[in-house]
Every structure is written in structure tokens, then in C-alpha cells.
PDB file of C-alpha atoms in Angstrom:
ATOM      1  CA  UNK A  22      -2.049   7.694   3.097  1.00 90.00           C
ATOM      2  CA  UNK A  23       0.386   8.420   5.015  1.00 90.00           C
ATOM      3  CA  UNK A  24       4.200   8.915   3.249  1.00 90.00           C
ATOM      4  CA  UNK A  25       7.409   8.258   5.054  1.00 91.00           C
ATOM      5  CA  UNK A  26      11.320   7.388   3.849  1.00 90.00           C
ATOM      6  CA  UNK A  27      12.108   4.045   4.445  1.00 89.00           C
ATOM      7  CA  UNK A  28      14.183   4.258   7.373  1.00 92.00           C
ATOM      8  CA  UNK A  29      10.922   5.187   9.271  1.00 93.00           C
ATOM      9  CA  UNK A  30       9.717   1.541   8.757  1.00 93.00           C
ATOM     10  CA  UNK A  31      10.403  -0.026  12.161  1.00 95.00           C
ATOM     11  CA  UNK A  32       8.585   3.243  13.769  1.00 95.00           C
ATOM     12  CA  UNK A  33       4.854   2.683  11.708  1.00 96.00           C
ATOM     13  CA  UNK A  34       5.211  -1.439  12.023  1.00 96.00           C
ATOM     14  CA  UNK A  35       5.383  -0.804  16.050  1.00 97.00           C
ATOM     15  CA  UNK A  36       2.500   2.534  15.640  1.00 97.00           C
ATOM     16  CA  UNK A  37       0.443   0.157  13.800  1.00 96.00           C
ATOM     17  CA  UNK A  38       1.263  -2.898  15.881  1.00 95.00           C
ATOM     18  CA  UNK A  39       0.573  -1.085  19.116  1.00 97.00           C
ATOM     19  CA  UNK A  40      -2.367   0.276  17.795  1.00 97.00           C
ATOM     20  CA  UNK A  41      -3.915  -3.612  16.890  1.00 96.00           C
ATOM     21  CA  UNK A  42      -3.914  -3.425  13.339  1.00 97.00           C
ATOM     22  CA  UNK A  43      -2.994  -6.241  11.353  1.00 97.00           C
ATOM     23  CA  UNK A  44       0.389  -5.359   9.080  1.00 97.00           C
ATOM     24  CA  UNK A  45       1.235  -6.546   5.838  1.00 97.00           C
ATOM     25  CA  UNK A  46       3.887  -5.256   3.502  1.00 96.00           C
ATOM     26  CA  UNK A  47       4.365  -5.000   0.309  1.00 95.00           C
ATOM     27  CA  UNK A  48       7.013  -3.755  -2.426  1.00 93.00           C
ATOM     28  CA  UNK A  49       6.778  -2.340  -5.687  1.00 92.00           C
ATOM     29  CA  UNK A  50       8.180  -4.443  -8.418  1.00 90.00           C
ATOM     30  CA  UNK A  51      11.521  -3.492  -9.706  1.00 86.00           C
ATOM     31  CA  UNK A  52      10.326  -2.522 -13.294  1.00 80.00           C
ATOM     32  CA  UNK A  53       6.704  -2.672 -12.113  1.00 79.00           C
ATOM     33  CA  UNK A  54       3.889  -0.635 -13.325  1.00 89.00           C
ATOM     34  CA  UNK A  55       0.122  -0.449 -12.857  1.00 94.00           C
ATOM     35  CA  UNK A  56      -0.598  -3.987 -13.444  1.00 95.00           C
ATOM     36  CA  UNK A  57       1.930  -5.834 -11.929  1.00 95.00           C
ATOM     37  CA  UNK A  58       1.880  -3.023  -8.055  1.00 95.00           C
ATOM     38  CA  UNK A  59      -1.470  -3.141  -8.913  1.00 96.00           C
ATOM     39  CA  UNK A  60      -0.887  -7.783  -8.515  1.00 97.00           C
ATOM     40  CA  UNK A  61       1.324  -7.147  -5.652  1.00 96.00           C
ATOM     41  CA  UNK A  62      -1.080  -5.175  -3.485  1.00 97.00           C
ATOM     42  CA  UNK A  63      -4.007  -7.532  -3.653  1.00 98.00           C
ATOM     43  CA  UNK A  64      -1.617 -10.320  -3.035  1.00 97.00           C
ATOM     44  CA  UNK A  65      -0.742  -8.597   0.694  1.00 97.00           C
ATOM     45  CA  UNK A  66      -4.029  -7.797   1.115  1.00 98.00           C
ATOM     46  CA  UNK A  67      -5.501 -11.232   0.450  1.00 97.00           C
ATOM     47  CA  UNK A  68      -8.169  -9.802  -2.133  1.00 97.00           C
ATOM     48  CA  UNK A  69      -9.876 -12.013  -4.490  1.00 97.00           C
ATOM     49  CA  UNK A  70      -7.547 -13.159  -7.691  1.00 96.00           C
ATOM     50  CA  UNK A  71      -9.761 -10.577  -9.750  1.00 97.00           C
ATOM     51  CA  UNK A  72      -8.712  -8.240  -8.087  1.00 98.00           C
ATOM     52  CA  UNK A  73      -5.293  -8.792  -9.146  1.00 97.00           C
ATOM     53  CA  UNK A  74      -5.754  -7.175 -12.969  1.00 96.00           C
ATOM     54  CA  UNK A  75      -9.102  -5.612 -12.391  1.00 98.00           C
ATOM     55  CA  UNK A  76      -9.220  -2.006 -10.744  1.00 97.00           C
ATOM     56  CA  UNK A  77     -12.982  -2.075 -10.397  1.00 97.00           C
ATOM     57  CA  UNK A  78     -12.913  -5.574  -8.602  1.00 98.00           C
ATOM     58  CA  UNK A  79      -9.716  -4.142  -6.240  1.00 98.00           C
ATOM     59  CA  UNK A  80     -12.180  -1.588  -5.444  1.00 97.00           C
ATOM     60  CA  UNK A  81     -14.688  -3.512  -3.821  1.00 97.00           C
ATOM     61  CA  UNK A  82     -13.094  -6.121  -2.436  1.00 97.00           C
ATOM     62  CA  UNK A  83     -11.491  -3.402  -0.537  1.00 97.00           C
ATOM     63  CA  UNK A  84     -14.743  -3.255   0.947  1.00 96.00           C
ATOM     64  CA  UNK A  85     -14.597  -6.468   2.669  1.00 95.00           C
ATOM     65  CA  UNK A  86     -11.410  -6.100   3.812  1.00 96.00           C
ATOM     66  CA  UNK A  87     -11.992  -5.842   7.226  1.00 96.00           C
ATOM     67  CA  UNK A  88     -13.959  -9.878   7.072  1.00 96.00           C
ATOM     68  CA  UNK A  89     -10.505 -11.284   4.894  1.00 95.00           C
ATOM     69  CA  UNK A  90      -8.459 -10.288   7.994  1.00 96.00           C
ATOM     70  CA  UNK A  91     -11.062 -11.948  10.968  1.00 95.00           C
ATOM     71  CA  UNK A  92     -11.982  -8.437  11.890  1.00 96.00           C
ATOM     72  CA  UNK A  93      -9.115  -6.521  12.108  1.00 95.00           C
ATOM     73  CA  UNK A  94      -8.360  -3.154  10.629  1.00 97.00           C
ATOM     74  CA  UNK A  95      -5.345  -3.419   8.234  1.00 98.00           C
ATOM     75  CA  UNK A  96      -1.910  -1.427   7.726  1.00 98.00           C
ATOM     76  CA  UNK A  97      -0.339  -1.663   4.788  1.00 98.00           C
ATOM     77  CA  UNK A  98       3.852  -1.286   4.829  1.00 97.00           C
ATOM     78  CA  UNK A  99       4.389  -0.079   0.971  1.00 95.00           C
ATOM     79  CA  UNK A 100       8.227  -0.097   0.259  1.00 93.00           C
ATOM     80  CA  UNK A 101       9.604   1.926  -2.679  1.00 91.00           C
ATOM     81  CA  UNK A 102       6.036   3.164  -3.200  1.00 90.00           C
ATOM     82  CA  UNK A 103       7.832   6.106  -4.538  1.00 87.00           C
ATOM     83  CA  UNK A 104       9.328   4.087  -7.178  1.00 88.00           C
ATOM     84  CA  UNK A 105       5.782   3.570  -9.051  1.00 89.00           C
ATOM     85  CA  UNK A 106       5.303   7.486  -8.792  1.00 87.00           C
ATOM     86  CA  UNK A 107       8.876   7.906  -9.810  1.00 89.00           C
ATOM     87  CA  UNK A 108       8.089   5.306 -13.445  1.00 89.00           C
ATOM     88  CA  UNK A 109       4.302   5.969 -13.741  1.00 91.00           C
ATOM     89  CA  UNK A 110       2.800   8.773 -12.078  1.00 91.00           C
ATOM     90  CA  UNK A 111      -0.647   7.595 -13.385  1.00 94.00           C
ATOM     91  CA  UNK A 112      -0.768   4.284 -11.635  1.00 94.00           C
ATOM     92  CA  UNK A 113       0.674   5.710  -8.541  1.00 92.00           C
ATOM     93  CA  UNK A 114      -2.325   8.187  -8.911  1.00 94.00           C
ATOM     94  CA  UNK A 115      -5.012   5.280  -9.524  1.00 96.00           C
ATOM     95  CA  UNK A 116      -3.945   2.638  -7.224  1.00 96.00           C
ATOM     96  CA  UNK A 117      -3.558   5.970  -4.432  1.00 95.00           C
ATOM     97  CA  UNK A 118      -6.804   6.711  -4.703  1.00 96.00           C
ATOM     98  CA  UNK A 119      -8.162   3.128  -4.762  1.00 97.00           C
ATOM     99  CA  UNK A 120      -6.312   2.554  -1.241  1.00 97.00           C
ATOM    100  CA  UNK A 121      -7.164   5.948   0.119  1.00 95.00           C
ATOM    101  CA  UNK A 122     -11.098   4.830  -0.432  1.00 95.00           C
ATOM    102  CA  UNK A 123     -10.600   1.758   1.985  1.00 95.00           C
ATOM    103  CA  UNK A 124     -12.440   2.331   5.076  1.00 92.00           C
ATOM    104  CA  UNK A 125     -10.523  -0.203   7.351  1.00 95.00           C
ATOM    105  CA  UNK A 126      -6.812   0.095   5.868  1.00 97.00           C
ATOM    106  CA  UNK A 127      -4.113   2.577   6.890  1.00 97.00           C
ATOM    107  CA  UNK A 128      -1.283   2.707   4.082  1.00 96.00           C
ATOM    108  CA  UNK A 129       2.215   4.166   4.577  1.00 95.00           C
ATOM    109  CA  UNK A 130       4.394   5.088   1.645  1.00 93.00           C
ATOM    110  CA  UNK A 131       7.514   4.305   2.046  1.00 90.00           C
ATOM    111  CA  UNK A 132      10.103   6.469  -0.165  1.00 83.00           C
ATOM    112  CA  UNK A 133      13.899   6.337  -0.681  1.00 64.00           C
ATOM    113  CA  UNK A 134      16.135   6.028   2.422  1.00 52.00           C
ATOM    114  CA  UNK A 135      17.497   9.580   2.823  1.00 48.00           C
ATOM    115  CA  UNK A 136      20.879  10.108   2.804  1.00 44.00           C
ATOM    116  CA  UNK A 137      22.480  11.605   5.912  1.00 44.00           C
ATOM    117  CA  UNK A 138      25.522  13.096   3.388  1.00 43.00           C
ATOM    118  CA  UNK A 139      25.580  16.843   2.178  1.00 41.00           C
ATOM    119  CA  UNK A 140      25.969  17.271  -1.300  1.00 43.00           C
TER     120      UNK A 140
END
């Protein structure tokens, strides 16, 4: 996994583009926690609906990822990503590690726009 601040977006869609992945983004719900990131992420990635509220079945469909996208390897775009770690350090752990296992997907973290002010 690969963690950036937001404003670094642009930069890994064309890396990623250029490269010939496919992209897909995704955002972590505003008062979202395992379950519902955890709904979110197999929604961009196209996984089966199980593996929408079941870890274990989020697990291997991430093996087949590479056949739901015709072939391609995938990059995932995950916005406020730091948000889940920021309200549940747990799930950002589990779903981290989940992601981290898939052989053909690259995921960015995408943080908090830093702020160019001194405090």
C-alpha cells in the first residue's frame, strides 16, 4: 500500500494510468466503519455481493480480481483512507491487510490535504 495526502491524487491516477492498470476509486464513508469501507471497497472493485459484509469472502474474491477486470491489474484510488484509521484503527488494520494480500491490485491511501500554512 502505498500512502499519499490527497493532493497527490492526479500524480498516482496518471502513474497508474501510464503504467496500464485499470483505476477505480473509492472513499471512505463519512461516519463509516468496518462494515460499511469494508461495502464500499468491494463495490469499486466489482467483487461478488458477499463480499460486501463478509471478510473471508473479500478475501478470495480478491483472488480473481485480475478475471473481474478482463485481465488487467487494478489500482485502487482510496480517498480519506486515513479517516477509517483516524475512527477505527482495527478496521483500517483488517481491511489493510486484506488489500495488501491482493496479488494484482496496487492501493494508494490517500490522507488529509496538507495544509501549506504554518501554525
Amino acid at each position: 500500500m502505498i500512502i499519499l495526502p490527497a493532493e497527490r491524487l492526479g500524480d498516482a491516477e496518471a502513474h497508474f494510468a501510464q503504467a496500464g492498470y485499470a483505476l477505480t476509486t473509492v472513499t471512505t464513508p463519512a461516519a463509516g466503519g468496518l462494515r460499511e469501507t469494508q461495502a464500499q471497497l468491494a463495490h469499486a472493485l466489482r467483487l461478488p455481493d458477499p463480499a460486501a459484509t463478509n471478510l473471508d469472502a473479500m478475501a478470495d474474491s480478491l483472488r480473481d480480481l485480475r478475471d473481474l477486470w478482463g485481465g488487467q491489474e487494478v489500482a485502487l484510488l482510496w480517498q480519506e483512507a486515513g479517516q477509517l484509521a483516524e475512527n477505527d484503527g482495527r478496521a483500517w488494520w483488517i481491511l489493510s491487510e486484506i488489500l495488501d494480500d491482493a496479488e494484482a491490485l496496487a492501493v494508494v491511501a490517500l490522507g488529509a490535504t496538507r495544509s501549506s500554512e504554518q501554525p
